[in-house]
mmCIF file of C-alpha atoms in Angstrom:
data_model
loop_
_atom_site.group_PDB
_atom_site.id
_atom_site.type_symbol
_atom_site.label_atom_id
_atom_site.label_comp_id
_atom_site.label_asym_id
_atom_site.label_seq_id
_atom_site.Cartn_x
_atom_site.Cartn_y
_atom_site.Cartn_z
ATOM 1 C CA UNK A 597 0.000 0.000 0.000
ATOM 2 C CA UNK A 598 2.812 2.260 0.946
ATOM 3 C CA UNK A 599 4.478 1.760 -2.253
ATOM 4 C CA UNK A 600 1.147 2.205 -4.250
ATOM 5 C CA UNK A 601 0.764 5.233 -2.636
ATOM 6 C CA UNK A 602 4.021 6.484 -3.056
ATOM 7 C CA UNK A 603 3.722 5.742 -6.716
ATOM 8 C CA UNK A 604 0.549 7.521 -7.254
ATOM 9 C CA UNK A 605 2.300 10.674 -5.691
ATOM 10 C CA UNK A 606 5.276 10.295 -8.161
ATOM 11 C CA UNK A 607 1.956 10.949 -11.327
ATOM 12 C CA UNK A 608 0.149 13.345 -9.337
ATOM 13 C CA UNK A 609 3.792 15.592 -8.882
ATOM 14 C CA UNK A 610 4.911 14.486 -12.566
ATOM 15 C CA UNK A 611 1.381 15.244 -14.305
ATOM 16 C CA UNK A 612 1.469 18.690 -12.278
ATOM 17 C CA UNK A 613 4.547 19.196 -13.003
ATOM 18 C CA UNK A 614 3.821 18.525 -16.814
ATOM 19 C CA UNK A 615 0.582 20.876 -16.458
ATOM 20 C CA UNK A 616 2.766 23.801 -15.313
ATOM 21 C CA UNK A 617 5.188 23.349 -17.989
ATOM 22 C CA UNK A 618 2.477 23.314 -20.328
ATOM 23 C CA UNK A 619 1.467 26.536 -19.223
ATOM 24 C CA UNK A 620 4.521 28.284 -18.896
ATOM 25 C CA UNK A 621 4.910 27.421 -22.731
ATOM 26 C CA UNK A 622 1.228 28.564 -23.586
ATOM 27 C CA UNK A 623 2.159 31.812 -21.735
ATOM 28 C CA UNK A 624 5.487 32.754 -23.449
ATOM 29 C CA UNK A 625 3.836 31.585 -27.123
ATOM 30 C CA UNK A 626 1.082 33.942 -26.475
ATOM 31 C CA UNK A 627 2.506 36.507 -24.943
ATOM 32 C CA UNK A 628 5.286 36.584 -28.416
ATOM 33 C CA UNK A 629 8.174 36.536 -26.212
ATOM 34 C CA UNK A 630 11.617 36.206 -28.991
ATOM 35 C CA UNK A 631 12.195 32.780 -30.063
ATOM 36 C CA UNK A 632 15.011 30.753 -28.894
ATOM 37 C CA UNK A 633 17.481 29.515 -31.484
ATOM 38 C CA UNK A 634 15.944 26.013 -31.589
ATOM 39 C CA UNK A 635 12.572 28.014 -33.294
ATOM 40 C CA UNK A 636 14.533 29.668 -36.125
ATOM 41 C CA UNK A 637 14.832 27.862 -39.220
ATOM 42 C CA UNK A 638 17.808 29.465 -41.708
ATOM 43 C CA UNK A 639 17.638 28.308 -44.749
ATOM 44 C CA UNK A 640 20.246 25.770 -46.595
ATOM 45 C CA UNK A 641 22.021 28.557 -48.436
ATOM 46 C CA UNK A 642 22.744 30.799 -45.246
ATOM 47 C CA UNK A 643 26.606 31.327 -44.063
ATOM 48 C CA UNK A 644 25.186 32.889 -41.145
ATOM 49 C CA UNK A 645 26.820 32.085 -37.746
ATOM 50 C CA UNK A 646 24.828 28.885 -35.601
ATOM 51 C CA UNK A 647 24.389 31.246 -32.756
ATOM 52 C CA UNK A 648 21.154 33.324 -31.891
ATOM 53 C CA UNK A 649 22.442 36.814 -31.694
ATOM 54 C CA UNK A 650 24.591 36.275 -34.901
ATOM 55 C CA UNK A 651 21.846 34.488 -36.487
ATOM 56 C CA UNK A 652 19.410 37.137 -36.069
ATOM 57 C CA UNK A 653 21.989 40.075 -36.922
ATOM 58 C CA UNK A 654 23.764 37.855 -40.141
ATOM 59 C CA UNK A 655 19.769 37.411 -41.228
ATOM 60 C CA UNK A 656 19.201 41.940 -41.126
ATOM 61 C CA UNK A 657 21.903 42.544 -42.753
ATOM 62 C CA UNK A 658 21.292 40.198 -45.367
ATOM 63 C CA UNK A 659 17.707 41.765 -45.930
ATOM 64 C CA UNK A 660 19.369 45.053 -45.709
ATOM 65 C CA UNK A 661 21.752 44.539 -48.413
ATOM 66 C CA UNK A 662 19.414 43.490 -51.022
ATOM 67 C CA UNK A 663 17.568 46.444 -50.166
ATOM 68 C CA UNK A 664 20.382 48.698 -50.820
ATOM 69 C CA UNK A 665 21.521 46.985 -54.356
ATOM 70 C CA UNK A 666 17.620 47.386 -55.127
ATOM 71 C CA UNK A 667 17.801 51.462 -54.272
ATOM 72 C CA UNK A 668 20.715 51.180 -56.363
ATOM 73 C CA UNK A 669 19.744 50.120 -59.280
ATOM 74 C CA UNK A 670 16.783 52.305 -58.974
ATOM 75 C CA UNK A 671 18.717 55.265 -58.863
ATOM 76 C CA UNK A 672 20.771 53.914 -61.836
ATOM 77 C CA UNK A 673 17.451 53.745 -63.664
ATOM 78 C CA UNK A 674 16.305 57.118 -63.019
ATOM 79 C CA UNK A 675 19.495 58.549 -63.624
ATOM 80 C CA UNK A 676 19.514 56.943 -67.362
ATOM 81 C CA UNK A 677 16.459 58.026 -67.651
ATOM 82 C CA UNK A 678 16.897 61.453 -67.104
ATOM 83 C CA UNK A 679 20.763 61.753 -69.218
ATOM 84 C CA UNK A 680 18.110 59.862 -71.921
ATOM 85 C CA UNK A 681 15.758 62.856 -71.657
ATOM 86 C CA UNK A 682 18.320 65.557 -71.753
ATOM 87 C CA UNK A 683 20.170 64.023 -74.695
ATOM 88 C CA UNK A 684 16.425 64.157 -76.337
ATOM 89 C CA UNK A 685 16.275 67.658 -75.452
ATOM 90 C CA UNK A 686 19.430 68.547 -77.082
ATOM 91 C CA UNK A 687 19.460 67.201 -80.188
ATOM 92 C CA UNK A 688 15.632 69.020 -80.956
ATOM 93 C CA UNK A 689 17.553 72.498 -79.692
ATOM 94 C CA UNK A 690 20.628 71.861 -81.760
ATOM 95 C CA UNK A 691 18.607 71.237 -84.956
ATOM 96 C CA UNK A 692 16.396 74.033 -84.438
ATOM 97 C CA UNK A 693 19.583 76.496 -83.935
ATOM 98 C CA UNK A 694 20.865 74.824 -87.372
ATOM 99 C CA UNK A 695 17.612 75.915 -88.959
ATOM 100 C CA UNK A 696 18.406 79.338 -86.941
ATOM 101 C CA UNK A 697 14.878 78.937 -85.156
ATOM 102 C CA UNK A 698 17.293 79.877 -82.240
ATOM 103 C CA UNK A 699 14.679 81.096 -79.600
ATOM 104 C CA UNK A 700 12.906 77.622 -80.047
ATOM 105 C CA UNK A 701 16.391 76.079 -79.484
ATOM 106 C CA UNK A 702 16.722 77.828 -76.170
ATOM 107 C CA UNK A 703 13.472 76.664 -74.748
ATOM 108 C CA UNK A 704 14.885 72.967 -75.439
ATOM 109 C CA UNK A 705 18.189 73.880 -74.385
ATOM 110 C CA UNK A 706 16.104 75.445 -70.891
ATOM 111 C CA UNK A 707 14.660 71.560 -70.492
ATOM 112 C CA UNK A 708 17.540 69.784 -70.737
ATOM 113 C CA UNK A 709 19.202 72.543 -68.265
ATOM 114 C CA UNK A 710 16.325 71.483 -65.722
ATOM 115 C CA UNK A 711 17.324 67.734 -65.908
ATOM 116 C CA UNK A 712 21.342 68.398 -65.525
ATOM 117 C CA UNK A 713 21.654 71.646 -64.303
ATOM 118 C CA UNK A 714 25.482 71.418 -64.024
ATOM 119 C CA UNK A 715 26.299 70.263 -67.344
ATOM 120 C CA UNK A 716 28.956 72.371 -68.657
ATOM 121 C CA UNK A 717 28.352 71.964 -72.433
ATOM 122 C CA UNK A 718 24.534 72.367 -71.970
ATOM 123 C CA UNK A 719 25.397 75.700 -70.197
ATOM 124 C CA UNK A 720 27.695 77.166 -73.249
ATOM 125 C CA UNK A 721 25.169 75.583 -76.057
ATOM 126 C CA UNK A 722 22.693 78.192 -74.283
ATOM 127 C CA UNK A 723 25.317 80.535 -73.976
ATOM 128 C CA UNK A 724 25.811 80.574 -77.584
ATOM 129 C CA UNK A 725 22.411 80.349 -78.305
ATOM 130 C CA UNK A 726 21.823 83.512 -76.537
ATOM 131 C CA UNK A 727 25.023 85.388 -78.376
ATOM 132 C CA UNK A 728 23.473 84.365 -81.711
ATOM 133 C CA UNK A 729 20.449 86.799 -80.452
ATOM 134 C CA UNK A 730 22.253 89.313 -79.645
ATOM 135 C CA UNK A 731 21.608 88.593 -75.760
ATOM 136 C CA UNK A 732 25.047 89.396 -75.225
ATOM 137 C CA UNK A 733 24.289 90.118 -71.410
ATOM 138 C CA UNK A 734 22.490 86.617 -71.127
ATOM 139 C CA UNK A 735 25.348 84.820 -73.000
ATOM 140 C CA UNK A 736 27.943 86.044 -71.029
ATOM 141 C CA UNK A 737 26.101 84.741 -67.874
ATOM 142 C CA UNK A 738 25.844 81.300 -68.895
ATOM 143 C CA UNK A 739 29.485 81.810 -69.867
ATOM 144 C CA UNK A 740 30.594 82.702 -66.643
ATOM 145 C CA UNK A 741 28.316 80.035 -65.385
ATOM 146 C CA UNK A 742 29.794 77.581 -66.836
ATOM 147 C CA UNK A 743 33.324 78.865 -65.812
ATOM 148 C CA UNK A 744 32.750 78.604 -62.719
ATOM 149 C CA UNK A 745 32.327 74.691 -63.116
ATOM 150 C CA UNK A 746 35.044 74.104 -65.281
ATOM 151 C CA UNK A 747 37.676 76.886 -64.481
ATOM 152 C CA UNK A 748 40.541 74.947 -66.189
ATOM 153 C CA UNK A 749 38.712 73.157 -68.795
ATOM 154 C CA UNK A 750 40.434 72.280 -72.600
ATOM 155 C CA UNK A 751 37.053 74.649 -73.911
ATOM 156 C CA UNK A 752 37.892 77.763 -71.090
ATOM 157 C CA UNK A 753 39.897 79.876 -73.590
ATOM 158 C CA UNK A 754 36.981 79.771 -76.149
ATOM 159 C CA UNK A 755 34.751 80.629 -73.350
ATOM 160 C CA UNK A 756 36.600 83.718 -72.216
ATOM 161 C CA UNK A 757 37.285 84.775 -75.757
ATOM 162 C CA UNK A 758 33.677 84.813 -75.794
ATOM 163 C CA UNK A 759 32.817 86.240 -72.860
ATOM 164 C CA UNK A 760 35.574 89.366 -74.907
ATOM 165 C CA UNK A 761 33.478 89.458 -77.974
ATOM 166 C CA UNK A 762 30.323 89.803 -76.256
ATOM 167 C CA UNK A 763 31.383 92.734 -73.921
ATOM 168 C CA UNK A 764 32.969 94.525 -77.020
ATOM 169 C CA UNK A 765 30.120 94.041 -78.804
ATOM 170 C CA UNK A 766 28.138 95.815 -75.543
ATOM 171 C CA UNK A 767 30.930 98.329 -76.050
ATOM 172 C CA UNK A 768 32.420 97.532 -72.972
ATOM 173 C CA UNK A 769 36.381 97.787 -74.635
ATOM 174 C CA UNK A 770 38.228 97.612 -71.305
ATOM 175 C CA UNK A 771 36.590 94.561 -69.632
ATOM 176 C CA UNK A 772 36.483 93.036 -73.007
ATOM 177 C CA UNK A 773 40.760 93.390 -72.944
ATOM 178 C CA UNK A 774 40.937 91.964 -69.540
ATOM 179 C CA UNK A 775 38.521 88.821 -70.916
ATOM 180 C CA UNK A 776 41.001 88.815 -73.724
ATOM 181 C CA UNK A 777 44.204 88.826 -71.707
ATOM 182 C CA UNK A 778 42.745 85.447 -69.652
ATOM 183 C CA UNK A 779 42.800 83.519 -73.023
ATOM 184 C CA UNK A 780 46.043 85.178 -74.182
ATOM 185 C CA UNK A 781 47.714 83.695 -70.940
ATOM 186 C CA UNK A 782 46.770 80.420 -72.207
ATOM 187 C CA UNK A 783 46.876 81.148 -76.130
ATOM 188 C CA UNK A 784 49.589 84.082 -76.426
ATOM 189 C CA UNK A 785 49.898 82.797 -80.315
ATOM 190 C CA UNK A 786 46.340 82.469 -80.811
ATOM 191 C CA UNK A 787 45.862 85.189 -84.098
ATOM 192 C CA UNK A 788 42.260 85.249 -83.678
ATOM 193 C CA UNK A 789 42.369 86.350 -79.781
ATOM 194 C CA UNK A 790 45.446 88.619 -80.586
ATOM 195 C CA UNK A 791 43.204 90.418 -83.528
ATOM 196 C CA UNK A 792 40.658 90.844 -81.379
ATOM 197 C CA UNK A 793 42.639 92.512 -78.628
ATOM 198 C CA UNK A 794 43.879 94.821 -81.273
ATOM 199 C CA UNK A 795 40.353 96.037 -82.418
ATOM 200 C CA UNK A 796 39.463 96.656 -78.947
ATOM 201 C CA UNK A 797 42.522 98.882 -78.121
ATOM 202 C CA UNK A 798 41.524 100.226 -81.331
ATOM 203 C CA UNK A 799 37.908 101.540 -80.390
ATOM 204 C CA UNK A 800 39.851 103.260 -76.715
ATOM 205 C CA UNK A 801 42.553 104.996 -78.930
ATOM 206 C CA UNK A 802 45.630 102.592 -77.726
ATOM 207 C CA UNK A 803 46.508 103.070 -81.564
ATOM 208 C CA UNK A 804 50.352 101.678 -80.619
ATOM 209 C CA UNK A 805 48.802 99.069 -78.592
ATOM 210 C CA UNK A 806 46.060 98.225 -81.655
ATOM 211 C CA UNK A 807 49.560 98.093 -84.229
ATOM 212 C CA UNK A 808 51.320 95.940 -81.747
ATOM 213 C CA UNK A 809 49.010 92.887 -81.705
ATOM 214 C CA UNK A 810 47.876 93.535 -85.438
ATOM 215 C CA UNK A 811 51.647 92.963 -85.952
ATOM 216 C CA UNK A 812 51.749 89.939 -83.417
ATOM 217 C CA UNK A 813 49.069 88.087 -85.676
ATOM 218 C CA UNK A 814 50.507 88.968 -88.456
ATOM 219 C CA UNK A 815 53.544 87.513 -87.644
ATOM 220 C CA UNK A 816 51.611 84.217 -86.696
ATOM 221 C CA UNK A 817 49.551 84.157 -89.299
ATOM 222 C CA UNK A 818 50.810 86.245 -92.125
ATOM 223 C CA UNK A 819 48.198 86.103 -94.832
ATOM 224 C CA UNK A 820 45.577 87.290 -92.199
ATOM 225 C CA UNK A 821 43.197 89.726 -93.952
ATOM 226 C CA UNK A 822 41.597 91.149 -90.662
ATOM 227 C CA UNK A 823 45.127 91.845 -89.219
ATOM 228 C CA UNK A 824 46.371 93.802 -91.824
ATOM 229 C CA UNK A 825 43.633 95.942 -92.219
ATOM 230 C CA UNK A 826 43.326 96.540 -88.367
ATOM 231 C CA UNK A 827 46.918 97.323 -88.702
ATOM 232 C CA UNK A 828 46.156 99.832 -91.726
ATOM 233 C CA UNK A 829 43.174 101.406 -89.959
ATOM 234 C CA UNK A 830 45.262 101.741 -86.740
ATOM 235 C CA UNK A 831 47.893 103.309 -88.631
ATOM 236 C CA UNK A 832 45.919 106.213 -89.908
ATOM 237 C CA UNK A 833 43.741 106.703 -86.689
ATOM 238 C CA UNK A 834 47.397 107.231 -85.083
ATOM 239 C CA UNK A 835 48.565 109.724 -88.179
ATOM 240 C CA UNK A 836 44.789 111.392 -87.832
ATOM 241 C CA UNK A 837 45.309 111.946 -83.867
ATOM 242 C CA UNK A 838 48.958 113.078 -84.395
ATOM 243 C CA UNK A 839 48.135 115.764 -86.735
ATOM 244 C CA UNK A 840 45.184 116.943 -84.856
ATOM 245 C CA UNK A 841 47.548 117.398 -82.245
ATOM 246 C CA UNK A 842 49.561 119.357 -84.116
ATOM 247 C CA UNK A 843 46.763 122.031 -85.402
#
């Protein structure tokens, strides 16, 4: 009897025992406490670390990462995209400035401006486009402009010889010098910038000074028409002045 008894006492503790656990289990599951390692099932593929923490962290960062690569090649998309619409933009404004239907070309050059806003060539193409107009104000703000990107650029003495001829043409003969003198520190044998200089000097009465580079791009390019008949005109504004003095 005592050992019957004693056995029945070994159920009752074992079932109760086996009721608590039960419970204890039903509580965390319901309750969504974080699973233990034995609950997580990586797949076959992962090289993620047989340890909970690691487990968990290795599994993030793996989600992570695809997200990433699939924000990157997003952004690679949209930035094709966009270089594809600005290229589309450009070639319409170029062939409308060919068929001199230049203000059209500036309202395409003006879209492809608002997709890559910093694009040096785009800025000059409207530059020129506004030169060609007469807007010599408006060109040589897109000139500077673009400048101001490119400081040191193969294309910078073109752009400050341009930024000369527009302020001579706005009459402005001093500041167009000093925009001729940048691109005659890179180009001192350039006859085209050294003509240019000379007519300028010519228009403020620096007759010697016009002569000088008239005889400069002469002497680089000795056939030049426009030289020698700077030089000529130079030469008898100088004998004009002198004899005026004179009287």
């Amino acid at each position: 009897m005592r050992i019957l008894a004693a056995l029945n006492s070994r159920i009752v503790i074992v079932s109760v025992s086996g009721l608590i656990i039960l419970i204890f289990y039903s509580y965390i599951t319901l309750n969504n406490y974080p699973p233990r390692f034995s609950d997580i099932h990586p797949p076959p593929s992962s090289h993620c670390a047989l340890d909970f923490i690691s487990q968990v962290n290795c599994l993030s960062n793996h989600s992570l990462g695809s997200n990433e690569i699939g924000i990157g090649k997003e952004s690679r998309q949209a930035q094709q995209q966009q270089q594809a619409q600005a290229n589309y933009a450009v070639k319409n404004g170029t062939a409308l400035e060919r068929s001199g239907n230049l203000k059209e070309a500036i309202k395409y050059y003006d879209k492809a401006l608002q997709l890559e806003p910093n694009d040096p060539d785009l800025i000059v193409m409207k530059g020129d486009a506004l030169f060609h107009i007469r807007n010599y104000t408006g060109a040589i703000k897109y000139y500077d402009k673009a400048l101001a990107i490119q400081p040191n650029s193969r294309g910078s003495t073109g752009i400050k010889e341009a930024i000369g001829d527009a302020l001579y043409l706005l009459g402005k003969y001093n500041e167009a010098i000093r925009s001729y003198d940048k691109a005659l520190a890179i180009q001192p044998n350039n006859p085209d910038l050294l003509i240019n200089k000379g007519n300028a000097l010519l228009h403020i009465a620096n007759y010697s000074g016009a002569i000088k580079y008239y005889d400069q791009a002469l002497t680089v390019a000795p056939n030049n028409v426009q030289a020698g008949e700077g030089k000529k005109l130079a030469i008898m504004a100088q004998q004009k002045s002198a004899n005026n003095s004179t009287k």
